[in-house]
Each structure stands twice: as C-alpha cells, then as structure tokens.
C-alpha cells in the first residue's frame, strides 16, 4: 500500500502497549504512514493521552509549537468538554475521543488529507509572496484564510487596524477561490447616500442629472467573481438596507430601471471598525452584519507579531533592491527596526524601509547613516527590555500558579526552539546566538528527544 501521508506518534504514559499497537496498526491499514520524530517534532503528529493534566498540556504546547498535532484520548470518559478546550488551547488542531477498541483511523486520514492540502497552499509561492511572516499568530491566520478561501465559498469579513494587510487577504481569497471570475473592489468611503446606489447597482441613462449613458455597478462587474467591499463600516445606513436585500437575494435593479438583474459572486468585506460595537450603537445594521460575517478573521497589529518584522524587512528589500543584493543590515539598524513603534502597522514598516533604502548607496549592508535624520530621534530613545509583552507573559504564568523554576525552564526552551527555527536547525549558529556552547545545546536537545 502506498502511504500518501505520514505522521509521528507520541504516547503519554501509562498508555498500554496493546493500545499503542492497535493505534499504529489501524493507521497503517488506513493508508497513513508512521515515521520517527528524530528528536524534533515536525509535519503532522498524533498525540495519544490518557488524561489531561498540567504536565500533559505543557508537553503538548511544546510539540504543537513545531508541528500540526492531533490529540487522541483512548480512555472512555477520561476527557470532559473542559479538557478538550484545554487541549485545543495548548495548540492541538483537533481532539478525537476513541474509547477502548474503537480506533477510527479514517478520522485521522480525513483530517490529514485536509491539513496537508491546506499546508501545500500555505507553502506555495502565491501565498508566501502575499502574506509574509512566520510568527505563531500570523501562521494561524494564514492557515485559516487559506482553508476558507480554497475549501468554501463563504462570505468573509476581515477586521483589523489600518495597515495590517486586509486588502492582501481579500486578494488571496480571490486568487485561491474557485469562482474563476475577476476581483471587483469598491471603497465604501467614497459612497454617498445619493450616488451610492449607482456605484453598487449601476444606473440607466437619464436616471439622474449627469447620467448621460447607462452604466454597470459593482454587482454587475462582480458577477461570477469576488466583490470586495473595503471599509464597509463607513457605508451610510440607507445604503446598508439596499445592500442587505441585494446580498440576500442576489437580485438588484439599476437606478432608474424596473428590471431585476441577477448576480452571483463571493462577498468579501473589510473594515477597521468594531462592527459589533457599531451595531450596538445603531450605526450598523445587525442583519447586514450577520449576513456579511459568514466567516470572520482579524488581522493582528504588527506589535503583536514582532517576530515578523525582519522577515517583512527582507521581503520589502527584495522588492526594492536589485537582484543579488545580500539584504544585510548593521546591528544598529536591525535594533532600530525591531524596537521602533509602527502605528501604521505593516504599511508603516514598508514606508520606513523604503525611506532607508532610498538613502542607501554603494555595496555592503545598510548602515545607521541610512536612517533618515528626522527618524534618528526615535532611534536614540532607548527601548526597555523586558517590554510589556514579556511582562504580560510572566504575569499570566504567575496567575496560573507557575513557579520560578517552571517559568525559567519554559523561557529557555522557547528561546531554543525559536532560534533553531531562525537558524534553519543549525546547532552551531543557534548556540552562538544563545551564548552557550555547541555541546551544551546538543545536550539540551537530546534531553528533549528522550521525553
């Protein structure tokens, strides 16, 4: 039998050997291959656990930080609903309950097939060149966007601060979707109550002063494709009512016409407003909100994805620099880019990198003199570390009852995992960055493998 997909297995004690053999056999019979972890989790994995406790959740967090993990309970009644939510919060992609002798490997095969298809798209050039970043928050968002774009035709509501990439997500949904039609973009900030109907639905000749000829609106242009309503939170209330009916029935009339037109499209909306708050204040129709929010995603601000700053810098430089340029940054420039505040989020970062690049001349790395004079005052302001993000993480650990040893161990383990990812699993470079010997890091990693 050809194994299309394979997983690693991790069994918590005291899972009996008979259960381990039964799970492995069922997976093989379902066409799922099994491979060794080789010291570090990666790809797809199955974690079989008898019960949920803090030690189990801690190990699950470590494994799911490196791979897509499916958690399985093989003990009848051993896992309640609260335990399942705790396992998901620890990073598992899903939780299955298999009472004794009821192993259902087809459940695993189906999930692996979907997750693998999603991951192939996530790793594709189309996605990687559009949504850049590798922080945990960003990876989770990208996977979710890819799945809803490629495997559903749901309407999508994208929320988030200005400059966080909402338009890029809309473009990706169009690119990965199955509609095959074009992407029609309408900026709702430009719509007035008087002329908005024409922009949305089109008009007939003579329908109003200045209507010298008939004109198609956004609905007609989007037929067979994707309609992207940007900043829908700015839509005037009268137009919200008109839009709701047209979306529900996929029928509309041109301004000045008595003939119903039909249009089928996928609807994607974006806003930087909190629409639920707008509904509560009576500024946005509740029925329209629930109609456009078939699926929701929130783009994180750049301050919540600091790990993505340097990858984004390299991405922007690759668009600005000539082929073959090494994308090197002096340490002071790196520090400035990492500690600078970006109220405009990714768009702000891009403009900052662009300004620095236009000042750079000659071969060699970008140096501190390339930072524009008007921004140097920002660079001289010392950024304190540990910052508030680190402080909040420690406070949460303390609130959960963690002791100093546990906090220190978790911080050290996470630092090692992150630097190994950044250095392509190169032990020597990772050890140098951590300020430890190559031997010490090897010993730490071997200790992980024995867990």
Short mmCIF file of C-alpha atoms in Angstrom, two decimals:
data_model
loop_
_atom_site.label_atom_id
_atom_site.label_comp_id
_atom_site.label_asym_id
_atom_site.label_seq_id
_atom_site.Cartn_x
_atom_site.Cartn_y
_atom_site.Cartn_z
CA UNK A 1 0.00 0.00 0.00
CA UNK A 2 1.31 3.45 -0.89
CA UNK A 3 1.39 5.80 2.08
CA UNK A 4 0.24 9.20 0.82
CA UNK A 5 0.78 10.86 4.20
CA UNK A 6 2.73 10.00 7.31
CA UNK A 7 2.72 11.06 10.93
CA UNK A 8 4.82 10.64 14.03
CA UNK A 9 3.21 9.12 17.12
CA UNK A 10 3.69 10.26 20.70
CA UNK A 11 2.18 8.17 23.51
CA UNK A 12 1.92 9.50 27.03
CA UNK A 13 2.36 7.10 29.90
CA UNK A 14 0.60 5.00 31.02
CA UNK A 15 -0.83 4.13 27.57
CA UNK A 16 -0.52 0.29 27.44
CA UNK A 17 1.48 -1.39 24.68
CA UNK A 18 -1.66 -3.11 23.36
CA UNK A 19 -3.29 0.28 22.71
CA UNK A 20 -0.13 1.58 21.05
CA UNK A 21 -0.04 -1.39 18.71
CA UNK A 22 -3.74 -1.13 17.91
CA UNK A 23 -3.48 2.57 17.03
CA UNK A 24 -0.39 2.03 14.85
CA UNK A 25 -1.94 -0.93 13.04
CA UNK A 26 -5.19 0.92 12.34
CA UNK A 27 -3.33 3.89 10.91
CA UNK A 28 -1.26 1.72 8.60
CA UNK A 29 -4.38 -0.07 7.39
CA UNK A 30 -5.99 3.30 6.64
CA UNK A 31 -3.04 4.29 4.47
CA UNK A 32 -1.34 6.55 6.99
CA UNK A 33 2.40 6.02 7.29
CA UNK A 34 4.32 6.35 10.56
CA UNK A 35 7.78 7.83 10.94
CA UNK A 36 10.08 8.63 13.85
CA UNK A 37 10.26 12.13 15.32
CA UNK A 38 14.09 12.10 15.12
CA UNK A 39 14.47 14.35 18.12
CA UNK A 40 12.23 17.20 16.95
CA UNK A 41 8.57 17.27 16.05
CA UNK A 42 7.69 18.46 12.56
CA UNK A 43 4.97 17.98 9.96
CA UNK A 44 1.96 16.11 11.33
CA UNK A 45 1.77 14.23 14.59
CA UNK A 46 -0.68 12.26 16.71
CA UNK A 47 -0.51 12.55 20.49
CA UNK A 48 -2.31 9.83 22.41
CA UNK A 49 -3.04 10.79 26.00
CA UNK A 50 -4.88 9.02 28.82
CA UNK A 51 -5.86 12.13 30.79
CA UNK A 52 -5.30 15.87 30.82
CA UNK A 53 -3.08 17.48 33.45
CA UNK A 54 -0.67 20.41 33.50
CA UNK A 55 2.35 18.27 32.60
CA UNK A 56 0.49 16.82 29.62
CA UNK A 57 -0.56 20.28 28.43
CA UNK A 58 2.98 21.63 28.80
CA UNK A 59 4.40 18.85 26.62
CA UNK A 60 1.56 19.30 24.13
CA UNK A 61 2.36 23.02 23.86
CA UNK A 62 5.97 22.15 23.05
CA UNK A 63 5.03 19.60 20.37
CA UNK A 64 2.31 21.72 18.75
CA UNK A 65 4.70 24.65 18.53
CA UNK A 66 6.67 22.65 15.99
CA UNK A 67 4.04 20.61 14.16
CA UNK A 68 0.33 20.18 13.42
CA UNK A 69 -0.86 17.90 16.21
CA UNK A 70 -3.98 15.78 16.52
CA UNK A 71 -4.77 14.81 20.11
CA UNK A 72 -6.48 11.48 20.83
CA UNK A 73 -7.95 10.14 24.05
CA UNK A 74 -8.28 6.35 24.21
CA UNK A 75 -9.90 6.12 27.62
CA UNK A 76 -13.71 6.23 27.78
CA UNK A 77 -14.88 9.09 29.96
CA UNK A 78 -11.32 10.30 30.64
CA UNK A 79 -11.78 13.64 28.85
CA UNK A 80 -14.58 16.09 29.57
CA UNK A 81 -15.52 19.11 27.47
CA UNK A 82 -13.33 21.39 29.59
CA UNK A 83 -10.35 19.10 29.00
CA UNK A 84 -10.95 19.22 25.25
CA UNK A 85 -10.92 23.02 25.24
CA UNK A 86 -7.72 22.97 27.30
CA UNK A 87 -6.08 20.64 24.77
CA UNK A 88 -7.09 22.94 21.91
CA UNK A 89 -5.75 25.95 23.84
CA UNK A 90 -2.44 24.10 24.21
CA UNK A 91 -2.11 24.03 20.42
CA UNK A 92 -3.76 20.83 19.20
CA UNK A 93 -5.51 21.17 15.85
CA UNK A 94 -8.32 18.82 16.87
CA UNK A 95 -9.30 16.33 19.59
CA UNK A 96 -10.67 12.84 18.99
CA UNK A 97 -12.08 10.51 21.62
CA UNK A 98 -11.59 6.80 20.96
CA UNK A 99 -12.93 4.52 23.68
CA UNK A 100 -11.07 1.25 24.06
CA UNK A 101 -11.09 -0.97 20.97
CA UNK A 102 -12.82 1.69 18.87
CA UNK A 103 -9.88 3.18 16.95
CA UNK A 104 -11.17 5.11 13.92
CA UNK A 105 -8.18 5.72 11.69
CA UNK A 106 -10.37 7.07 8.88
CA UNK A 107 -10.98 10.13 11.05
CA UNK A 108 -7.24 10.69 11.09
CA UNK A 109 -6.82 10.10 7.36
CA UNK A 110 -9.56 12.61 6.50
CA UNK A 111 -8.08 15.31 8.72
CA UNK A 112 -4.56 14.70 7.45
CA UNK A 113 -5.71 14.98 3.86
CA UNK A 114 -7.34 18.37 4.53
CA UNK A 115 -4.44 19.67 6.63
CA UNK A 116 -1.92 18.56 4.03
CA UNK A 117 -3.85 20.25 1.23
CA UNK A 118 -4.03 23.45 3.27
CA UNK A 119 -0.33 23.28 4.12
CA UNK A 120 0.62 22.82 0.46
CA UNK A 121 -1.24 26.01 -0.35
CA UNK A 122 0.25 27.83 2.65
CA UNK A 123 3.75 26.89 1.43
CA UNK A 124 3.01 27.86 -2.19
CA UNK A 125 4.68 30.84 -3.81
CA UNK A 126 1.31 32.54 -4.27
CA UNK A 127 0.66 32.61 -0.53
CA UNK A 128 4.22 33.12 0.71
CA UNK A 129 4.74 36.09 -1.58
CA UNK A 130 1.47 37.69 -0.44
CA UNK A 131 1.21 37.06 3.30
CA UNK A 132 4.75 37.30 4.71
CA UNK A 133 5.58 36.24 8.25
CA UNK A 134 6.23 33.23 10.46
CA UNK A 135 5.01 34.31 13.91
CA UNK A 136 2.52 31.96 15.56
CA UNK A 137 -0.34 34.48 15.31
CA UNK A 138 0.33 35.11 11.64
CA UNK A 139 0.74 31.41 10.74
CA UNK A 140 -2.61 30.62 12.36
CA UNK A 141 -4.30 33.43 10.44
CA UNK A 142 -2.78 32.37 7.10
CA UNK A 143 -3.86 28.74 7.54
CA UNK A 144 -7.38 29.85 8.40
CA UNK A 145 -7.57 32.21 5.41
CA UNK A 146 -6.25 29.57 3.03
CA UNK A 147 -8.74 26.99 4.25
CA UNK A 148 -11.79 29.23 3.98
CA UNK A 149 -10.63 30.60 0.61
CA UNK A 150 -9.89 27.29 -1.08
CA UNK A 151 -12.45 24.95 0.50
CA UNK A 152 -15.55 27.13 0.96
CA UNK A 153 -17.48 29.83 -0.85
CA UNK A 154 -18.43 31.59 2.39
CA UNK A 155 -18.67 35.34 2.68
CA UNK A 156 -15.72 36.71 4.65
CA UNK A 157 -15.45 39.69 6.98
CA UNK A 158 -11.89 40.89 7.58
CA UNK A 159 -11.33 43.21 10.53
CA UNK A 160 -8.18 44.82 11.86
CA UNK A 161 -6.28 48.05 12.27
CA UNK A 162 -5.22 50.16 9.32
CA UNK A 163 -2.15 48.80 7.56
CA UNK A 164 -2.44 45.19 8.72
CA UNK A 165 -2.97 43.62 5.28
CA UNK A 166 -6.74 43.30 4.96
CA UNK A 167 -6.61 44.08 1.24
CA UNK A 168 -3.92 41.43 0.70
CA UNK A 169 -6.11 38.82 2.37
CA UNK A 170 -9.01 39.78 0.10
CA UNK A 171 -6.76 39.39 -2.94
CA UNK A 172 -5.62 35.97 -1.73
CA UNK A 173 -9.19 34.79 -1.17
CA UNK A 174 -9.93 35.73 -4.76
CA UNK A 175 -6.78 34.03 -6.05
CA UNK A 176 -7.39 30.75 -4.19
CA UNK A 177 -11.15 30.60 -4.66
CA UNK A 178 -12.97 28.55 -7.26
CA UNK A 179 -15.06 31.35 -8.81
CA UNK A 180 -12.74 31.91 -11.75
CA UNK A 181 -14.05 35.43 -12.23
CA UNK A 182 -12.47 38.77 -11.50
CA UNK A 183 -11.99 40.78 -8.33
CA UNK A 184 -14.16 43.88 -8.11
CA UNK A 185 -13.08 46.37 -5.44
CA UNK A 186 -15.33 49.10 -4.10
CA UNK A 187 -14.14 51.56 -1.46
CA UNK A 188 -17.16 52.30 0.71
CA UNK A 189 -15.64 55.55 1.99
CA UNK A 190 -16.34 57.03 -1.45
CA UNK A 191 -20.06 56.20 -1.44
CA UNK A 192 -22.64 58.87 -0.67
CA UNK A 193 -26.32 58.17 0.10
CA UNK A 194 -27.27 60.00 -3.11
CA UNK A 195 -24.94 58.25 -5.59
CA UNK A 196 -24.04 55.07 -3.74
CA UNK A 197 -26.88 53.13 -5.35
CA UNK A 198 -25.40 53.84 -8.77
CA UNK A 199 -21.95 52.65 -7.69
CA UNK A 200 -23.38 49.44 -6.27
CA UNK A 201 -26.12 48.60 -8.77
CA UNK A 202 -25.47 50.77 -11.83
CA UNK A 203 -27.93 53.16 -13.48
CA UNK A 204 -29.87 53.72 -16.65
CA UNK A 205 -29.37 56.63 -18.99
CA UNK A 206 -31.15 59.71 -17.67
CA UNK A 207 -31.74 58.20 -14.23
CA UNK A 208 -30.38 61.38 -12.63
CA UNK A 209 -28.68 64.59 -13.64
CA UNK A 210 -25.40 63.76 -15.34
CA UNK A 211 -26.34 60.16 -16.20
CA UNK A 212 -25.59 60.56 -19.90
CA UNK A 213 -25.28 56.82 -20.50
CA UNK A 214 -26.19 53.54 -18.85
CA UNK A 215 -23.53 52.17 -16.51
CA UNK A 216 -22.87 48.88 -14.72
CA UNK A 217 -22.33 48.94 -10.97
CA UNK A 218 -20.17 46.79 -8.70
CA UNK A 219 -22.74 43.96 -8.56
CA UNK A 220 -22.76 43.52 -12.33
CA UNK A 221 -18.98 43.75 -12.58
CA UNK A 222 -18.55 41.13 -9.83
CA UNK A 223 -20.89 38.57 -11.42
CA UNK A 224 -19.06 35.24 -11.47
CA UNK A 225 -16.20 36.54 -9.32
CA UNK A 226 -15.47 38.22 -5.99
CA UNK A 227 -16.90 41.52 -4.73
CA UNK A 228 -14.61 43.19 -2.19
CA UNK A 229 -16.28 45.96 -0.21
CA UNK A 230 -13.43 47.77 1.53
CA UNK A 231 -14.18 49.77 4.69
CA UNK A 232 -17.78 48.58 4.79
CA UNK A 233 -18.11 50.12 8.24
CA UNK A 234 -18.26 53.53 6.53
CA UNK A 235 -21.36 52.62 4.48
CA UNK A 236 -24.29 55.01 5.17
CA UNK A 237 -27.33 53.39 6.79
CA UNK A 238 -29.65 53.92 3.77
CA UNK A 239 -27.21 52.06 1.55
CA UNK A 240 -26.85 49.30 4.14
CA UNK A 241 -30.55 48.49 3.74
CA UNK A 242 -30.27 48.37 -0.05
CA UNK A 243 -27.14 46.23 0.13
CA UNK A 244 -28.71 43.72 2.52
CA UNK A 245 -31.56 42.81 0.18
CA UNK A 246 -29.30 42.55 -2.84
CA UNK A 247 -26.89 40.25 -0.99
CA UNK A 248 -29.68 38.03 0.34
CA UNK A 249 -31.48 37.62 -2.99
CA UNK A 250 -28.61 38.15 -5.44
CA UNK A 251 -31.01 40.43 -7.30
CA UNK A 252 -30.90 44.16 -7.81
CA UNK A 253 -32.28 46.93 -10.00
CA UNK A 254 -30.25 49.59 -11.72
CA UNK A 255 -31.12 53.11 -10.61
CA UNK A 256 -33.92 54.24 -12.93
CA UNK A 257 -34.82 50.72 -14.05
CA UNK A 258 -37.75 48.41 -13.26
CA UNK A 259 -35.95 45.26 -14.41
CA UNK A 260 -34.39 42.88 -11.91
CA UNK A 261 -30.81 41.83 -12.61
CA UNK A 262 -29.16 38.70 -11.23
CA UNK A 263 -25.56 38.45 -10.00
CA UNK A 264 -23.72 35.60 -8.27
CA UNK A 265 -20.47 36.42 -6.53
CA UNK A 266 -18.46 35.76 -3.42
CA UNK A 267 -18.60 38.64 -0.95
CA UNK A 268 -15.52 39.78 0.97
CA UNK A 269 -15.72 42.81 3.26
CA UNK A 270 -13.13 44.63 5.33
CA UNK A 271 -13.20 47.31 8.00
CA UNK A 272 -11.04 48.81 10.71
CA UNK A 273 -14.12 49.42 12.85
CA UNK A 274 -15.54 47.14 15.54
CA UNK A 275 -18.79 46.31 13.76
CA UNK A 276 -20.33 44.63 16.78
CA UNK A 277 -19.85 47.87 18.70
CA UNK A 278 -21.25 49.78 15.71
CA UNK A 279 -24.33 47.52 15.77
CA UNK A 280 -24.80 48.16 19.49
CA UNK A 281 -24.65 51.91 18.85
CA UNK A 282 -27.14 51.72 15.98
CA UNK A 283 -24.66 52.77 13.32
CA UNK A 284 -24.56 49.42 11.51
CA UNK A 285 -27.44 47.10 10.76
CA UNK A 286 -27.33 43.86 12.74
CA UNK A 287 -28.96 41.88 9.92
CA UNK A 288 -26.31 43.09 7.47
CA UNK A 289 -23.51 42.30 9.91
CA UNK A 290 -24.60 38.68 10.29
CA UNK A 291 -25.05 38.36 6.53
CA UNK A 292 -21.54 39.51 5.64
CA UNK A 293 -19.80 37.71 8.53
CA UNK A 294 -20.20 34.15 7.29
CA UNK A 295 -16.57 33.72 8.29
CA UNK A 296 -14.50 36.23 10.21
CA UNK A 297 -10.80 36.89 10.53
CA UNK A 298 -8.94 39.58 12.43
CA UNK A 299 -5.53 40.69 11.22
CA UNK A 300 -3.13 41.18 14.16
CA UNK A 301 -1.32 44.51 14.51
CA UNK A 302 2.43 44.48 13.95
CA UNK A 303 3.10 45.00 17.67
CA UNK A 304 1.62 41.52 18.26
CA UNK A 305 3.82 39.85 15.64
CA UNK A 306 7.28 41.21 16.36
CA UNK A 307 8.88 38.01 15.02
CA UNK A 308 7.70 39.06 11.55
CA UNK A 309 9.44 42.43 11.43
CA UNK A 310 12.77 41.25 10.00
CA UNK A 311 11.16 38.81 7.51
CA UNK A 312 8.97 41.68 6.33
CA UNK A 313 12.01 43.94 6.05
CA UNK A 314 13.76 41.36 3.86
CA UNK A 315 10.60 40.99 1.77
CA UNK A 316 10.34 44.74 1.17
CA UNK A 317 14.04 45.00 0.38
CA UNK A 318 13.71 42.16 -2.14
CA UNK A 319 11.14 44.31 -3.96
CA UNK A 320 13.34 47.42 -3.83
CA UNK A 321 16.87 46.10 -4.28
CA UNK A 322 18.47 44.81 -7.49
CA UNK A 323 18.83 41.04 -7.96
CA UNK A 324 21.65 39.52 -5.94
CA UNK A 325 21.74 42.20 -3.24
CA UNK A 326 22.59 40.44 0.08
CA UNK A 327 19.92 42.14 2.26
CA UNK A 328 22.36 42.77 5.08
CA UNK A 329 21.63 45.16 7.94
CA UNK A 330 24.06 46.53 10.50
CA UNK A 331 23.23 45.56 14.08
CA UNK A 332 22.19 49.13 14.95
CA UNK A 333 19.76 49.23 12.02
CA UNK A 334 18.29 45.86 12.99
CA UNK A 335 17.80 47.08 16.55
CA UNK A 336 16.16 50.27 15.33
CA UNK A 337 13.72 48.40 13.09
CA UNK A 338 12.87 45.91 15.83
CA UNK A 339 12.29 48.49 18.56
CA UNK A 340 10.64 51.27 16.55
CA UNK A 341 6.91 51.71 17.02
CA UNK A 342 4.70 51.27 13.95
CA UNK A 343 1.33 52.98 14.49
CA UNK A 344 0.57 52.37 10.82
CA UNK A 345 1.48 48.68 11.18
CA UNK A 346 2.94 46.84 8.16
CA UNK A 347 2.27 49.77 5.83
CA UNK A 348 4.25 51.97 8.23
CA UNK A 349 7.13 49.46 8.27
CA UNK A 350 7.18 49.33 4.49
CA UNK A 351 7.44 53.11 4.22
CA UNK A 352 10.20 53.14 6.82
CA UNK A 353 12.20 50.51 4.94
CA UNK A 354 11.63 52.36 1.66
CA UNK A 355 12.96 55.63 3.10
CA UNK A 356 16.06 53.88 4.47
CA UNK A 357 16.67 52.07 1.16
CA UNK A 358 16.48 55.25 -0.91
CA UNK A 359 19.26 56.76 1.24
CA UNK A 360 21.47 53.68 0.90
CA UNK A 361 24.25 53.82 -1.68
CA UNK A 362 27.02 51.51 -2.76
CA UNK A 363 27.66 47.86 -1.94
CA UNK A 364 27.58 46.39 1.55
CA UNK A 365 24.98 46.36 4.31
CA UNK A 366 22.51 49.09 5.16
CA UNK A 367 24.14 51.20 7.86
CA UNK A 368 22.94 53.53 10.58
CA UNK A 369 23.65 56.57 8.40
CA UNK A 370 20.92 55.39 6.02
CA UNK A 371 18.27 56.10 8.67
CA UNK A 372 16.72 59.48 7.70
CA UNK A 373 17.65 62.39 10.02
CA UNK A 374 14.05 63.02 11.00
CA UNK A 375 13.79 59.47 12.36
CA UNK A 376 17.05 59.39 14.29
CA UNK A 377 15.50 60.93 17.36
CA UNK A 378 13.25 57.88 17.55
CA UNK A 379 16.29 55.64 17.28
CA UNK A 380 18.02 57.32 20.23
CA UNK A 381 15.10 56.63 22.55
CA UNK A 382 16.13 53.51 24.45
CA UNK A 383 13.58 50.75 24.27
CA UNK A 384 13.41 48.98 27.60
CA UNK A 385 13.58 45.20 27.68
CA UNK A 386 11.89 43.26 29.11
CA UNK A 387 9.00 45.08 27.47
CA UNK A 388 5.29 44.97 28.30
CA UNK A 389 4.72 41.87 26.16
CA UNK A 390 7.28 39.92 28.16
CA UNK A 391 5.87 41.31 31.40
CA UNK A 392 2.35 40.22 30.45
CA UNK A 393 3.55 36.69 29.66
CA UNK A 394 5.25 36.40 33.07
CA UNK A 395 2.18 37.83 34.81
CA UNK A 396 -0.03 35.24 33.11
CA UNK A 397 2.33 32.44 34.16
CA UNK A 398 2.23 33.65 37.75
CA UNK A 399 -1.56 33.87 37.66
CA UNK A 400 -1.60 30.23 36.51
CA UNK A 401 0.45 29.29 39.57
CA UNK A 402 3.79 28.67 37.84
CA UNK A 403 6.92 28.76 39.99
CA UNK A 404 10.18 30.49 39.14
CA UNK A 405 11.87 27.28 38.01
CA UNK A 406 9.00 26.39 35.69
CA UNK A 407 8.94 29.88 34.18
CA UNK A 408 12.70 29.88 33.62
CA UNK A 409 12.61 26.41 32.05
CA UNK A 410 9.77 27.37 29.70
CA UNK A 411 11.51 30.61 28.67
CA UNK A 412 14.74 28.78 27.95
CA UNK A 413 13.03 26.02 25.96
CA UNK A 414 11.08 28.55 23.90
CA UNK A 415 14.21 30.62 23.19
CA UNK A 416 15.98 27.50 21.92
CA UNK A 417 13.05 26.49 19.70
CA UNK A 418 12.79 29.95 18.17
CA UNK A 419 16.49 30.40 17.47
CA UNK A 420 16.70 26.91 15.91
CA UNK A 421 13.83 27.86 13.60
CA UNK A 422 15.54 31.13 12.66
CA UNK A 423 18.88 29.41 12.03
CA UNK A 424 17.46 26.56 9.95
CA UNK A 425 18.14 23.98 12.72
CA UNK A 426 21.88 24.79 12.60
CA UNK A 427 23.08 23.88 16.10
CA UNK A 428 26.35 25.84 15.94
CA UNK A 429 24.80 29.15 14.84
CA UNK A 430 21.95 28.75 17.33
CA UNK A 431 24.38 28.13 20.19
CA UNK A 432 26.40 31.22 19.27
CA UNK A 433 23.30 33.41 19.36
CA UNK A 434 22.21 31.97 22.68
CA UNK A 435 25.65 32.50 24.22
CA UNK A 436 26.13 28.82 25.08
CA UNK A 437 28.49 26.16 23.79
CA UNK A 438 27.58 23.90 20.91
CA UNK A 439 27.92 20.94 23.27
CA UNK A 440 25.55 22.42 25.86
CA UNK A 441 22.86 22.97 23.25
CA UNK A 442 23.26 19.45 21.91
CA UNK A 443 22.80 18.05 25.42
CA UNK A 444 19.63 20.12 25.88
CA UNK A 445 18.20 18.88 22.60
CA UNK A 446 19.00 15.26 23.43
CA UNK A 447 17.14 15.71 26.70
CA UNK A 448 14.08 16.85 24.73
CA UNK A 449 14.28 13.81 22.46
CA UNK A 450 14.21 11.49 25.47
CA UNK A 451 10.98 12.95 26.85
#
